[in-house]
PDB file of C-alpha atoms in Angstrom:
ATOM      1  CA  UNK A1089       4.304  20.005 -20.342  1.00 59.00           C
ATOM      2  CA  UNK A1090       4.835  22.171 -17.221  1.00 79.00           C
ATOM      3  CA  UNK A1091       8.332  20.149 -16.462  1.00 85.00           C
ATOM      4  CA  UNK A1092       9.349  20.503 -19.703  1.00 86.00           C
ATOM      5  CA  UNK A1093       8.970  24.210 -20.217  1.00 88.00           C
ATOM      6  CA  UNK A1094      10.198  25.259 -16.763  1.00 89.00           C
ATOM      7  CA  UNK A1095      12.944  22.845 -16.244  1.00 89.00           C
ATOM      8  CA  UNK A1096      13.816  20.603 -19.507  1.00 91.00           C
ATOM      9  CA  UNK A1097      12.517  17.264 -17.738  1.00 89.00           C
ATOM     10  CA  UNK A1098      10.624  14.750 -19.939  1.00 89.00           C
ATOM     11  CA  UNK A1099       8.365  12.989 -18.230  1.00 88.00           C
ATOM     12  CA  UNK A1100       5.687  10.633 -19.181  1.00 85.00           C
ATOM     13  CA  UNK A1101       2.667   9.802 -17.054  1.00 84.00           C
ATOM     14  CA  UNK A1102       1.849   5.831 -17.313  1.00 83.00           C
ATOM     15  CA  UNK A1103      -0.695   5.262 -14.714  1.00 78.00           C
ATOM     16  CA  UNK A1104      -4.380   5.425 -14.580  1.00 78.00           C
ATOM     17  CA  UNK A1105      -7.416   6.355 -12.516  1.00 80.00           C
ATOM     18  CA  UNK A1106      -8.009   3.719  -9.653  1.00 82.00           C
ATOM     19  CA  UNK A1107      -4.631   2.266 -10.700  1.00 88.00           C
ATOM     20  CA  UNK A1108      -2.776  -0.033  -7.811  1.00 92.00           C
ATOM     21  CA  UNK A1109       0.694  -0.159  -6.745  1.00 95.00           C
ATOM     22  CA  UNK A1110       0.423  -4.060  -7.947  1.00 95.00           C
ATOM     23  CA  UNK A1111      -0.999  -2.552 -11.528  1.00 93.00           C
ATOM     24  CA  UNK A1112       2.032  -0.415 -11.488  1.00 94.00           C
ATOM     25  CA  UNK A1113       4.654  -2.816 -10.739  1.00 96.00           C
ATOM     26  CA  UNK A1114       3.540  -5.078 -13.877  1.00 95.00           C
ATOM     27  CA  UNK A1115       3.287  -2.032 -16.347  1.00 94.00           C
ATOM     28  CA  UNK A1116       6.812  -1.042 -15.156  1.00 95.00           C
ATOM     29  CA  UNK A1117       8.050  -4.399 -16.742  1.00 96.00           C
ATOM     30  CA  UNK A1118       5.975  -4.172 -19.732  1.00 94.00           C
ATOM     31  CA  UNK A1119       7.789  -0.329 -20.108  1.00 94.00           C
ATOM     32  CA  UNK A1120      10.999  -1.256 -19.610  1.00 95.00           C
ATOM     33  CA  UNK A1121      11.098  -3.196 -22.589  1.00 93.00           C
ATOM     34  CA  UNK A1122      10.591   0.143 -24.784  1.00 93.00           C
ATOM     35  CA  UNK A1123      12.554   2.642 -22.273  1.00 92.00           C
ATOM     36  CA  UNK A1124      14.672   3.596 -19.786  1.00 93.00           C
ATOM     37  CA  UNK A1125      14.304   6.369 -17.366  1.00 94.00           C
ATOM     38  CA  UNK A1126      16.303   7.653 -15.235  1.00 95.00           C
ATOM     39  CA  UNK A1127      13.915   7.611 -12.445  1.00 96.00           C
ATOM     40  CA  UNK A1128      10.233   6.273 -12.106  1.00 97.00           C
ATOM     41  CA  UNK A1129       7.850   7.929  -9.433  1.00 96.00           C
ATOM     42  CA  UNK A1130       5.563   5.961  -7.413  1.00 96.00           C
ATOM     43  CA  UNK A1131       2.482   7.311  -5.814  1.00 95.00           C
ATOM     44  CA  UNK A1132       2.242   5.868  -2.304  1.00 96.00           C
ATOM     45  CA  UNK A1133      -1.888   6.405  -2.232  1.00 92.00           C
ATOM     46  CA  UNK A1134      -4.056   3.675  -0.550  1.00 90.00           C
ATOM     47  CA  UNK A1135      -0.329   1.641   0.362  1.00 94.00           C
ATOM     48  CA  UNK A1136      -3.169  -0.163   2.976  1.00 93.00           C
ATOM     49  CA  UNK A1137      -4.486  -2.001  -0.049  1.00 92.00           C
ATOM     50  CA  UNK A1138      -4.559  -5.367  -0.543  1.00 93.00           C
ATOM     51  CA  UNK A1139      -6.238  -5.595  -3.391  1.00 90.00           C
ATOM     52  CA  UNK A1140      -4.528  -5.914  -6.782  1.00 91.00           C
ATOM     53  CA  UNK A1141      -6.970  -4.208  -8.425  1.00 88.00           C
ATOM     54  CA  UNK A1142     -10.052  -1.774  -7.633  1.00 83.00           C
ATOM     55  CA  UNK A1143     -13.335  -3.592  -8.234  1.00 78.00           C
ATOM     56  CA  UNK A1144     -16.163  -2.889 -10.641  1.00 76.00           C
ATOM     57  CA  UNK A1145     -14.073  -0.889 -12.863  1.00 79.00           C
ATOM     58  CA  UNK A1146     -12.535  -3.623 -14.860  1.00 81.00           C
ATOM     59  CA  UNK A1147     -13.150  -1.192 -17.907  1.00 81.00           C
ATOM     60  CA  UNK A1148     -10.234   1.351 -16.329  1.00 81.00           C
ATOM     61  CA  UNK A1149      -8.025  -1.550 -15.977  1.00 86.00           C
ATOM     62  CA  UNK A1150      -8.513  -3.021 -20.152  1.00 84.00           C
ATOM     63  CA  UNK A1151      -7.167   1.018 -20.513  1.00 83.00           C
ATOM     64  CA  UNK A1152      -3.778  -0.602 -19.213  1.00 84.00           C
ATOM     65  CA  UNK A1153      -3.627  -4.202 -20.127  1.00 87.00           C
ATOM     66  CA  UNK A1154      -4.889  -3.912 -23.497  1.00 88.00           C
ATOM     67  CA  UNK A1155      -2.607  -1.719 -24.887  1.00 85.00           C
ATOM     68  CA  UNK A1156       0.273  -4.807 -23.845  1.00 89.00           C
ATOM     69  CA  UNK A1157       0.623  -7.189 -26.615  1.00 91.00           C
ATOM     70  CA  UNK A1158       0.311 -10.787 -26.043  1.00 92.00           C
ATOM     71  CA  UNK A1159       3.246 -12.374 -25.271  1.00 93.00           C
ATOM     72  CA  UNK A1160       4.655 -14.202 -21.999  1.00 95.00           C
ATOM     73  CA  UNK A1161       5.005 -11.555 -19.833  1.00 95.00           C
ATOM     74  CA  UNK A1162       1.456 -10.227 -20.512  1.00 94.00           C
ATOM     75  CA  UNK A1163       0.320 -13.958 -19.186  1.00 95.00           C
ATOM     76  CA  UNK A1164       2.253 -13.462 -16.195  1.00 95.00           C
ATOM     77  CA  UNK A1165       0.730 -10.165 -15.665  1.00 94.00           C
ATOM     78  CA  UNK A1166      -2.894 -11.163 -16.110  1.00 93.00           C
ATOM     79  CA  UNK A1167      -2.349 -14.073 -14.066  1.00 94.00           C
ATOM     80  CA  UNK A1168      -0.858 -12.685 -11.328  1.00 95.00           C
ATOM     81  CA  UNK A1169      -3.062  -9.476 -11.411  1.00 92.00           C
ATOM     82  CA  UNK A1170      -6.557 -11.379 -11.882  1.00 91.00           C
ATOM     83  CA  UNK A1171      -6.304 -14.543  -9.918  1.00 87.00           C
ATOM     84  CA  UNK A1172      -9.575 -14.321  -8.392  1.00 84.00           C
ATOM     85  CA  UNK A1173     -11.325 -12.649 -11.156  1.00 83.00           C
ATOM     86  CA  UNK A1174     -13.578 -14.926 -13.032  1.00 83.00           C
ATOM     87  CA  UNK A1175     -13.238 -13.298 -16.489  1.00 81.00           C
ATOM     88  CA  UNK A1176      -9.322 -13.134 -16.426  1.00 86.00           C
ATOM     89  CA  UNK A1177      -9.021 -14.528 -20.052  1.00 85.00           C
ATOM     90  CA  UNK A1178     -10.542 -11.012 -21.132  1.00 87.00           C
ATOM     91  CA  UNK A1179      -7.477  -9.610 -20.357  1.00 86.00           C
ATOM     92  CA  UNK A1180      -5.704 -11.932 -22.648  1.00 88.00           C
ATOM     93  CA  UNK A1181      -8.069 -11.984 -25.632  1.00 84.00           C
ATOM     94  CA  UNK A1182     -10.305  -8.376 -25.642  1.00 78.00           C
ATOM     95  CA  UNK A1183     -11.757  -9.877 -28.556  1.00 77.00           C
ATOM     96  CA  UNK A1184     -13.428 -12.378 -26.050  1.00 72.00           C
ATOM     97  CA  UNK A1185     -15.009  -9.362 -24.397  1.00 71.00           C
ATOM     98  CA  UNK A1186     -15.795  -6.702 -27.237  1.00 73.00           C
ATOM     99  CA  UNK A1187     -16.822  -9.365 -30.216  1.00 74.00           C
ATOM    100  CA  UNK A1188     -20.556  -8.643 -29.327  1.00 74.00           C
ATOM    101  CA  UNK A1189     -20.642  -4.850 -29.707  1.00 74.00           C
ATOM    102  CA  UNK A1190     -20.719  -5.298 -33.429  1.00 75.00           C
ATOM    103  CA  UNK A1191     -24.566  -4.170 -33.902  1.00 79.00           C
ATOM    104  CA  UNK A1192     -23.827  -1.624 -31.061  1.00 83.00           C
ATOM    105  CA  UNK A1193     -20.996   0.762 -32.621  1.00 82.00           C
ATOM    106  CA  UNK A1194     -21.612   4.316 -33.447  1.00 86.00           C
ATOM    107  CA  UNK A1195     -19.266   6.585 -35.246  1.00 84.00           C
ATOM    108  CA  UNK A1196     -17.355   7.859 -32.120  1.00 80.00           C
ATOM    109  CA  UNK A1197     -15.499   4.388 -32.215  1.00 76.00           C
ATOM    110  CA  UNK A1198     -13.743   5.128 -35.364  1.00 79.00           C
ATOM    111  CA  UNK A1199     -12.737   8.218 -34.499  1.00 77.00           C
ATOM    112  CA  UNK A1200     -10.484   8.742 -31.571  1.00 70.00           C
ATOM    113  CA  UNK A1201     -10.045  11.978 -29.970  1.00 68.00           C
ATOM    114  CA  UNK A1202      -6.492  13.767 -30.174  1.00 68.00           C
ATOM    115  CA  UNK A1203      -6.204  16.090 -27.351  1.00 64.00           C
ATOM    116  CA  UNK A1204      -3.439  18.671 -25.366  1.00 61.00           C
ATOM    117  CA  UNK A1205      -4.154  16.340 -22.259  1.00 61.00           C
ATOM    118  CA  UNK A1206      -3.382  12.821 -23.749  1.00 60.00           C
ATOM    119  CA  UNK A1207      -6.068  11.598 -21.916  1.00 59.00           C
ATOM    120  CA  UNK A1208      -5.331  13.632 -18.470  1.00 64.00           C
ATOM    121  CA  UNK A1209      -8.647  15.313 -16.921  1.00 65.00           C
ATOM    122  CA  UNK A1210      -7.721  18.919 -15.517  1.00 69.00           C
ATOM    123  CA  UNK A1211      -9.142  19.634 -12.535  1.00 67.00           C
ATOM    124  CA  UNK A1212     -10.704  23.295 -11.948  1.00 69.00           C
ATOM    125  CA  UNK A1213     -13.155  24.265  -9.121  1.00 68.00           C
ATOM    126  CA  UNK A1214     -13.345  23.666  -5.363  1.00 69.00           C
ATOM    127  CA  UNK A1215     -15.901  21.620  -3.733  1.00 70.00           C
ATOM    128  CA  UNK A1216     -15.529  21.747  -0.106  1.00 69.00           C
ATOM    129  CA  UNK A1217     -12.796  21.061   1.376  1.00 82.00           C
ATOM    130  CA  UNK A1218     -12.201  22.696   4.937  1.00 82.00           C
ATOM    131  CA  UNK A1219      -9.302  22.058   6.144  1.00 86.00           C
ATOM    132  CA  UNK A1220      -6.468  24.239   5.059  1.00 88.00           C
ATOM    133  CA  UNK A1221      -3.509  22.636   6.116  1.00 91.00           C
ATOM    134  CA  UNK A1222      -2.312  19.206   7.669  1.00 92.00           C
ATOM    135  CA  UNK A1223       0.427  19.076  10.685  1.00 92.00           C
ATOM    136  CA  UNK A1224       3.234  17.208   9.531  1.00 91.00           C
ATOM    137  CA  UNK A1225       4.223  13.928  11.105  1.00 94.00           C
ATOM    138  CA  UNK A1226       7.768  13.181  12.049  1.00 96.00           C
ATOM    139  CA  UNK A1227       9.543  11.386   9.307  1.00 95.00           C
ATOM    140  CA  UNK A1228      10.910   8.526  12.318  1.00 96.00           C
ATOM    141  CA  UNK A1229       7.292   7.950  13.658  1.00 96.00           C
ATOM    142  CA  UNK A1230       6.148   4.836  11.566  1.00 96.00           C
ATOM    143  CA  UNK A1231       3.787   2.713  11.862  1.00 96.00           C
ATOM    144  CA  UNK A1232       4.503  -1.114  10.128  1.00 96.00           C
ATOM    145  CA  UNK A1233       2.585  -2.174   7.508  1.00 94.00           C
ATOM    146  CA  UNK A1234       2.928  -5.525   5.507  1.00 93.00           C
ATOM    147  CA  UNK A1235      -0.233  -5.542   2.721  1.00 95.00           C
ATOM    148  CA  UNK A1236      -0.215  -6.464  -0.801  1.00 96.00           C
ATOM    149  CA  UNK A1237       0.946  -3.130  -1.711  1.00 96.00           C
ATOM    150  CA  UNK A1238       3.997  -2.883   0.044  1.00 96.00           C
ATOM    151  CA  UNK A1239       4.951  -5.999  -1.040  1.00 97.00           C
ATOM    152  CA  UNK A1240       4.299  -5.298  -4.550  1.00 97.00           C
ATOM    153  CA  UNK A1241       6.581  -1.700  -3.662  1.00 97.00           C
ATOM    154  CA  UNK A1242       9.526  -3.952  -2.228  1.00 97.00           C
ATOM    155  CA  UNK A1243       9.406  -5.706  -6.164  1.00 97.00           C
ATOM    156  CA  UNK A1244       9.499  -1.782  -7.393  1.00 97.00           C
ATOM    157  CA  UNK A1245      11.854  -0.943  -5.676  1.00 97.00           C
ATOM    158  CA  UNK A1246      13.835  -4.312  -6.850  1.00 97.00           C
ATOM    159  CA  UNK A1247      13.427  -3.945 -10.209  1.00 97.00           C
ATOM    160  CA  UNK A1248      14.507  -0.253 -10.225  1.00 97.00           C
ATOM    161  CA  UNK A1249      17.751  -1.267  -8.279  1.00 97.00           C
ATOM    162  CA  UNK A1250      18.261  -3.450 -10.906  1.00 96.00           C
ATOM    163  CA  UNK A1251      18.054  -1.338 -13.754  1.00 96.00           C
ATOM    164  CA  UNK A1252      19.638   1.385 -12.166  1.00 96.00           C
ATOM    165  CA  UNK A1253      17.181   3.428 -12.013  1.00 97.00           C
ATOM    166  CA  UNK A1254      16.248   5.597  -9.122  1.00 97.00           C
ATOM    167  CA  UNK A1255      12.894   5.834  -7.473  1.00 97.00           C
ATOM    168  CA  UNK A1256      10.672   8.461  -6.142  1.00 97.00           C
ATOM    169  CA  UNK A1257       8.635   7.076  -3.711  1.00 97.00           C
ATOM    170  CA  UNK A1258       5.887  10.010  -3.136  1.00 96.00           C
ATOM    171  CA  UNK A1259       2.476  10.873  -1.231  1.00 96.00           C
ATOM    172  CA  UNK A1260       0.417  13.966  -3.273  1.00 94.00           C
ATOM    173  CA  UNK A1261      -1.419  16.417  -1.260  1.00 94.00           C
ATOM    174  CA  UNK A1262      -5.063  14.992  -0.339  1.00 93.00           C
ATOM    175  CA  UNK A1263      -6.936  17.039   2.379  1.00 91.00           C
ATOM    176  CA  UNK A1264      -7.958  13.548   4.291  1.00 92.00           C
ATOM    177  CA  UNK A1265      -4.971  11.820   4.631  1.00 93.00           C
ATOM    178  CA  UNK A1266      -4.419  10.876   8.320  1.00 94.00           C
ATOM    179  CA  UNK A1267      -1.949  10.780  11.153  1.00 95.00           C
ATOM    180  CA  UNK A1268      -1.881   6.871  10.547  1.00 96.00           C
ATOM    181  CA  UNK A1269      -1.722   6.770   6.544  1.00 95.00           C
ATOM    182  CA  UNK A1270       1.413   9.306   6.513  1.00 96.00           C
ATOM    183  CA  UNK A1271       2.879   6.896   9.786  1.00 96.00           C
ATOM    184  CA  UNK A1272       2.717   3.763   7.044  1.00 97.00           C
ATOM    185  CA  UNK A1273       3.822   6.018   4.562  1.00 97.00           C
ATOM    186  CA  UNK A1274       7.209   6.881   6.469  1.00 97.00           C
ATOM    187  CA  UNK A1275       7.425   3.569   7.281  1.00 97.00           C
ATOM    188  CA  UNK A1276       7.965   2.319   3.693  1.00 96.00           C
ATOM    189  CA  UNK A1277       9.935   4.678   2.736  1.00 96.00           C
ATOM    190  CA  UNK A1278      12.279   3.855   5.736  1.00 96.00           C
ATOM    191  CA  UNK A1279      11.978   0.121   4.618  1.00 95.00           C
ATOM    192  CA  UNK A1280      13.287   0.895   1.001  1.00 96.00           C
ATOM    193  CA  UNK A1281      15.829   3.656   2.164  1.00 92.00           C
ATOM    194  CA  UNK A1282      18.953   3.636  -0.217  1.00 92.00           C
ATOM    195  CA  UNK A1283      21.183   5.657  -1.801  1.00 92.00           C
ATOM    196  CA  UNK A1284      18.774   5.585  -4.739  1.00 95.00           C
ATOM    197  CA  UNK A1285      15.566   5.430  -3.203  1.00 96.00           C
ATOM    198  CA  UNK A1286      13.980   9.369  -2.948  1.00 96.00           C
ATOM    199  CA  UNK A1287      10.809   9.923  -0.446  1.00 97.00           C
ATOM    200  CA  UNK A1288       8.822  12.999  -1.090  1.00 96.00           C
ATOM    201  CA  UNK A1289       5.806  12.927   1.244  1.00 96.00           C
ATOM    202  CA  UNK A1290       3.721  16.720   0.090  1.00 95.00           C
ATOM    203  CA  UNK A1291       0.762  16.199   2.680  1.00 95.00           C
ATOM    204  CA  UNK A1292       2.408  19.089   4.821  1.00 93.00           C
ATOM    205  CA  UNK A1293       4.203  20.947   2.270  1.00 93.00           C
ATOM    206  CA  UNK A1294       3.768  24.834   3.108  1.00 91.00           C
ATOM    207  CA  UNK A1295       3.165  25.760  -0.150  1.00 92.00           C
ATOM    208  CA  UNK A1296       0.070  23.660  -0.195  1.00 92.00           C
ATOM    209  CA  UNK A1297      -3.581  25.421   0.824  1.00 92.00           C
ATOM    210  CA  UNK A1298      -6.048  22.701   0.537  1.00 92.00           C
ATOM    211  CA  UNK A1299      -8.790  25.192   1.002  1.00 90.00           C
ATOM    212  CA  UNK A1300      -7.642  26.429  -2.266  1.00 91.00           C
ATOM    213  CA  UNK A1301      -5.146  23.822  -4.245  1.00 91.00           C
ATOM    214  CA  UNK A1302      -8.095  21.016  -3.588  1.00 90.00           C
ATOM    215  CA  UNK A1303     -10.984  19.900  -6.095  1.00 89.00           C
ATOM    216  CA  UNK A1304     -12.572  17.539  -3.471  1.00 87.00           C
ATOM    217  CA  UNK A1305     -11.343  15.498  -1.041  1.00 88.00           C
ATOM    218  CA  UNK A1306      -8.593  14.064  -3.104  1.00 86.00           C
ATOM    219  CA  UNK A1307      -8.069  15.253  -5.852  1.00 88.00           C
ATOM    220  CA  UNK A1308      -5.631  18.788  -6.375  1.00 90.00           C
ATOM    221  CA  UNK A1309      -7.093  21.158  -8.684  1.00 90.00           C
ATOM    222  CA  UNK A1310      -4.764  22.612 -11.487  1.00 88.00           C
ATOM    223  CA  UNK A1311      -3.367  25.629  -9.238  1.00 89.00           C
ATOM    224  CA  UNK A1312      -2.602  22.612  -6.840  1.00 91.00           C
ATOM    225  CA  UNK A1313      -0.890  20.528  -9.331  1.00 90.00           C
ATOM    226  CA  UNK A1314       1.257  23.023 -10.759  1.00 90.00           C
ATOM    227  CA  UNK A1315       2.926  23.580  -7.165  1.00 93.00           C
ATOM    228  CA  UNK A1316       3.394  19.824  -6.734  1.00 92.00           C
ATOM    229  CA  UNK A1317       5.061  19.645 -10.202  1.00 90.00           C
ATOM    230  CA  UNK A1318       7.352  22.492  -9.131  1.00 91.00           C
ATOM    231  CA  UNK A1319       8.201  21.165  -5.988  1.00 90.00           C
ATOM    232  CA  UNK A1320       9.038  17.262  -7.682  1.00 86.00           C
TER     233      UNK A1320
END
């Protein structure tokens, strides 16, 4: 709500916790069926990856996929996304998955929760983080990078172009990012550089005091937030 009262931007947040750039790209498609914004913002955290998908938290990922209905592009998604996941069909047919919870059910399942948040977790507290601010890297020292990520990024960045739709490609604060993450974090946005291509890398931002703007490691806490959402 905080771009919306302070500057008159509506914004909506589509991703989700442990949610890949690959993840992203895919929901992008399914969203652009329903909307059109004038710019989408990509987080540039774990770009390294190249995994499609975190492991073990398959429940995090039916959070996105299930709310797509079932049609070809779905197929393509869960295909693509789930390729070496045995249970991929899940992802097509929940009711495959959840039939067997019938004798299980309690009242909290008919009855969902309508909050401020949407969903969002606000972050309060400080649990020890020491370092207090991170020296900047120069924007021309990259280091080259070709995972699953980027690649996924390049199709982003593609799709956006075509759309016309600029794109924010941006790193959030986290106290333990390293020289060599922000290096491969320059070095895609220098890959993608146009005209409508934005890079907003916050790990040295002066307004940012980890010691104080950080819940843990790498997370922001709310004071923390509110400056990035300023700054963006």
């Amino acid at each position: 709500m905080q771009l919306w009262q302070d500057y008159g931007i509506s914004a909506y947040n589509f991703a989700y916790s442990n949610c890949r750039i690959p993840e992203s790209y895919w929901m992008l498609r399914h969203l652009l069926r329903y909307t059109k914004p004038q710019a989408v913002v990509i987080d540039l955290f774990q770009l390294d990856s190249d995994d499609k998908y975190r492991g073990g938290l398959m429940e995090q990922r039916h959070v996105q996929f299930d709310s797509m209905p079932l049609d070809l592009l779905k197929i393509q998604a869960v295909l693509d996304m789930f390729d070496n996941y045995d249970y991929w069909f899940d992802f097509l047919w929940p009711f495959a998955k959840y039939h067997g919870r019938w004798d299980s059910l309690t009242s909290k399942d008919f009855h969902v929760s309508s909050t401020y948040e949407n969903g969002s977790d606000i972050k309060v507290g400080l649990h020890g983080v020491h370092v207090d601010h991170i020296d900047p890297i120069d924007v021309d020292d990259t280091l080259p990078i070709n995972s699953v990520s980027v690649r996924y990024l390049e199709k982003i960045a593609a799709l956006c172009a075509e759309e016309g739709i600029d794109l924010v490609l941006m790193v959030t604060p986290y106290s333990i990012c390293t020289p060599e993450e922000q290096r491969r974090y320059h070095y895609a946005a220098s890959k993608l550089a146009t005209d409508h291509v934005f890079y907003l890398n916050m790990i040295s931002d002066e307004n940012i005091h980890y010691q104080t703007d950080s819940y843990d490691l790498d997370h922001l806490n709310m004071a923390g937030s509110c400056k990035v959402t300023d700054t963006l």
